[in-house]
């Protein structure tokens, strides 16, 4: 347990930041799930629109340090390839 005032403040800040980051992570995952749901429904236009809404949020989370750059790039790449496959059908 934190004993010094500095350590107590740092513990408070860490908990506050952890909750904030969890909220942002959850929001981003919800956007990703919306894109996946549109892909599963098979509608190209809706999937494209959902991806356009999710993409800047995903990039923003990389800048905030919530997700790593490579993870988001990999997920966006997979989404794009699935959306392109819908158009080809």
PDB file of C-alpha atoms in Angstrom:
ATOM      1  CA  UNK A   1       0.000   0.000   0.000  1.00  0.00           C
ATOM      2  CA  UNK A   2       1.160   3.543  -0.741  1.00  0.00           C
ATOM      3  CA  UNK A   3       2.629   5.310   2.295  1.00  0.00           C
ATOM      4  CA  UNK A   4       3.915   8.653   1.064  1.00  0.00           C
ATOM      5  CA  UNK A   5       1.600  11.417  -0.142  1.00  0.00           C
ATOM      6  CA  UNK A   6       3.228  11.243  -3.555  1.00  0.00           C
ATOM      7  CA  UNK A   7       2.590   7.494  -3.828  1.00  0.00           C
ATOM      8  CA  UNK A   8      -1.009   7.922  -2.650  1.00  0.00           C
ATOM      9  CA  UNK A   9      -1.647  10.550  -5.311  1.00  0.00           C
ATOM     10  CA  UNK A  10      -0.036   8.358  -7.970  1.00  0.00           C
ATOM     11  CA  UNK A  11      -2.299   5.454  -6.928  1.00  0.00           C
ATOM     12  CA  UNK A  12      -5.363   7.696  -7.252  1.00  0.00           C
ATOM     13  CA  UNK A  13      -4.258   8.892 -10.680  1.00  0.00           C
ATOM     14  CA  UNK A  14      -3.525   5.359 -11.851  1.00  0.00           C
ATOM     15  CA  UNK A  15      -6.991   4.167 -10.878  1.00  0.00           C
ATOM     16  CA  UNK A  16      -8.657   7.139 -12.564  1.00  0.00           C
ATOM     17  CA  UNK A  17      -6.642   6.591 -15.748  1.00  0.00           C
ATOM     18  CA  UNK A  18      -7.324   2.845 -15.711  1.00  0.00           C
ATOM     19  CA  UNK A  19     -11.088   3.468 -15.652  1.00  0.00           C
ATOM     20  CA  UNK A  20     -10.854   6.078 -18.402  1.00  0.00           C
ATOM     21  CA  UNK A  21      -8.757   3.805 -20.602  1.00  0.00           C
ATOM     22  CA  UNK A  22     -11.161   0.902 -20.024  1.00  0.00           C
ATOM     23  CA  UNK A  23     -14.024   3.103 -21.201  1.00  0.00           C
ATOM     24  CA  UNK A  24     -12.169   4.100 -24.377  1.00  0.00           C
ATOM     25  CA  UNK A  25     -11.136   0.498 -25.059  1.00  0.00           C
ATOM     26  CA  UNK A  26     -14.742  -0.671 -24.653  1.00  0.00           C
ATOM     27  CA  UNK A  27     -16.060   2.054 -26.967  1.00  0.00           C
ATOM     28  CA  UNK A  28     -13.538   1.134 -29.660  1.00  0.00           C
ATOM     29  CA  UNK A  29     -14.366  -2.555 -29.422  1.00  0.00           C
ATOM     30  CA  UNK A  30     -18.052  -1.702 -29.798  1.00  0.00           C
ATOM     31  CA  UNK A  31     -17.306   0.137 -33.057  1.00  0.00           C
ATOM     32  CA  UNK A  32     -15.320  -2.882 -34.263  1.00  0.00           C
ATOM     33  CA  UNK A  33     -18.218  -5.185 -33.424  1.00  0.00           C
ATOM     34  CA  UNK A  34     -20.606  -2.933 -35.356  1.00  0.00           C
ATOM     35  CA  UNK A  35     -18.404  -3.235 -38.439  1.00  0.00           C
ATOM     36  CA  UNK A  36     -18.246  -7.015 -38.033  1.00  0.00           C
ATOM     37  CA  UNK A  37     -22.036  -7.203 -37.645  1.00  0.00           C
ATOM     38  CA  UNK A  38     -22.522  -5.276 -40.896  1.00  0.00           C
ATOM     39  CA  UNK A  39     -20.033  -7.573 -42.632  1.00  0.00           C
ATOM     40  CA  UNK A  40     -21.892 -10.621 -41.324  1.00  0.00           C
ATOM     41  CA  UNK A  41     -25.191  -9.200 -42.573  1.00  0.00           C
ATOM     42  CA  UNK A  42     -23.679  -9.064 -46.055  1.00  0.00           C
ATOM     43  CA  UNK A  43     -24.519  -5.451 -46.851  1.00  0.00           C
ATOM     44  CA  UNK A  44     -21.529  -3.804 -48.544  1.00  0.00           C
ATOM     45  CA  UNK A  45     -22.695  -0.186 -48.222  1.00  0.00           C
ATOM     46  CA  UNK A  46     -23.559  -0.463 -44.524  1.00  0.00           C
ATOM     47  CA  UNK A  47     -20.301  -2.273 -43.785  1.00  0.00           C
ATOM     48  CA  UNK A  48     -18.362   0.419 -45.623  1.00  0.00           C
ATOM     49  CA  UNK A  49     -20.145   3.171 -43.703  1.00  0.00           C
ATOM     50  CA  UNK A  50     -19.558   1.441 -40.359  1.00  0.00           C
ATOM     51  CA  UNK A  51     -15.867   1.043 -41.185  1.00  0.00           C
ATOM     52  CA  UNK A  52     -15.551   4.710 -42.126  1.00  0.00           C
ATOM     53  CA  UNK A  53     -17.004   5.597 -38.718  1.00  0.00           C
ATOM     54  CA  UNK A  54     -14.757   3.169 -36.822  1.00  0.00           C
ATOM     55  CA  UNK A  55     -11.476   3.904 -38.590  1.00  0.00           C
ATOM     56  CA  UNK A  56     -10.722   7.365 -37.110  1.00  0.00           C
ATOM     57  CA  UNK A  57     -11.657   6.158 -33.636  1.00  0.00           C
ATOM     58  CA  UNK A  58      -9.322   3.187 -33.929  1.00  0.00           C
ATOM     59  CA  UNK A  59      -6.503   5.462 -35.102  1.00  0.00           C
ATOM     60  CA  UNK A  60      -7.211   7.861 -32.248  1.00  0.00           C
ATOM     61  CA  UNK A  61      -6.866   5.057 -29.705  1.00  0.00           C
ATOM     62  CA  UNK A  62      -3.425   4.250 -31.114  1.00  0.00           C
ATOM     63  CA  UNK A  63      -2.366   7.853 -30.525  1.00  0.00           C
ATOM     64  CA  UNK A  64      -3.674   7.667 -26.958  1.00  0.00           C
ATOM     65  CA  UNK A  65      -1.787   4.432 -26.321  1.00  0.00           C
ATOM     66  CA  UNK A  66      -4.893   2.322 -25.737  1.00  0.00           C
ATOM     67  CA  UNK A  67      -4.054  -0.141 -28.546  1.00  0.00           C
ATOM     68  CA  UNK A  68      -0.768  -0.799 -30.302  1.00  0.00           C
ATOM     69  CA  UNK A  69      -0.249   0.449 -33.846  1.00  0.00           C
ATOM     70  CA  UNK A  70       0.254  -3.015 -35.301  1.00  0.00           C
ATOM     71  CA  UNK A  71      -2.858  -4.463 -33.669  1.00  0.00           C
ATOM     72  CA  UNK A  72      -5.092  -1.739 -35.080  1.00  0.00           C
ATOM     73  CA  UNK A  73      -3.432  -1.956 -38.493  1.00  0.00           C
ATOM     74  CA  UNK A  74      -3.980  -5.715 -38.553  1.00  0.00           C
ATOM     75  CA  UNK A  75      -7.633  -5.397 -37.545  1.00  0.00           C
ATOM     76  CA  UNK A  76      -8.321  -2.651 -40.092  1.00  0.00           C
ATOM     77  CA  UNK A  77      -6.640  -4.693 -42.805  1.00  0.00           C
ATOM     78  CA  UNK A  78      -8.792  -7.725 -42.020  1.00  0.00           C
ATOM     79  CA  UNK A  79     -11.953  -5.611 -41.990  1.00  0.00           C
ATOM     80  CA  UNK A  80     -11.113  -4.021 -45.341  1.00  0.00           C
ATOM     81  CA  UNK A  81     -10.427  -7.382 -46.958  1.00  0.00           C
ATOM     82  CA  UNK A  82     -13.745  -8.755 -45.677  1.00  0.00           C
ATOM     83  CA  UNK A  83     -15.593  -5.674 -46.930  1.00  0.00           C
ATOM     84  CA  UNK A  84     -13.945  -5.970 -50.349  1.00  0.00           C
ATOM     85  CA  UNK A  85     -14.991  -9.629 -50.468  1.00  0.00           C
ATOM     86  CA  UNK A  86     -18.612  -8.509 -49.972  1.00  0.00           C
ATOM     87  CA  UNK A  87     -18.383  -6.242 -53.005  1.00  0.00           C
ATOM     88  CA  UNK A  88     -16.994  -9.050 -55.151  1.00  0.00           C
ATOM     89  CA  UNK A  89     -19.926 -11.361 -54.477  1.00  0.00           C
TER      90      UNK A  89
END
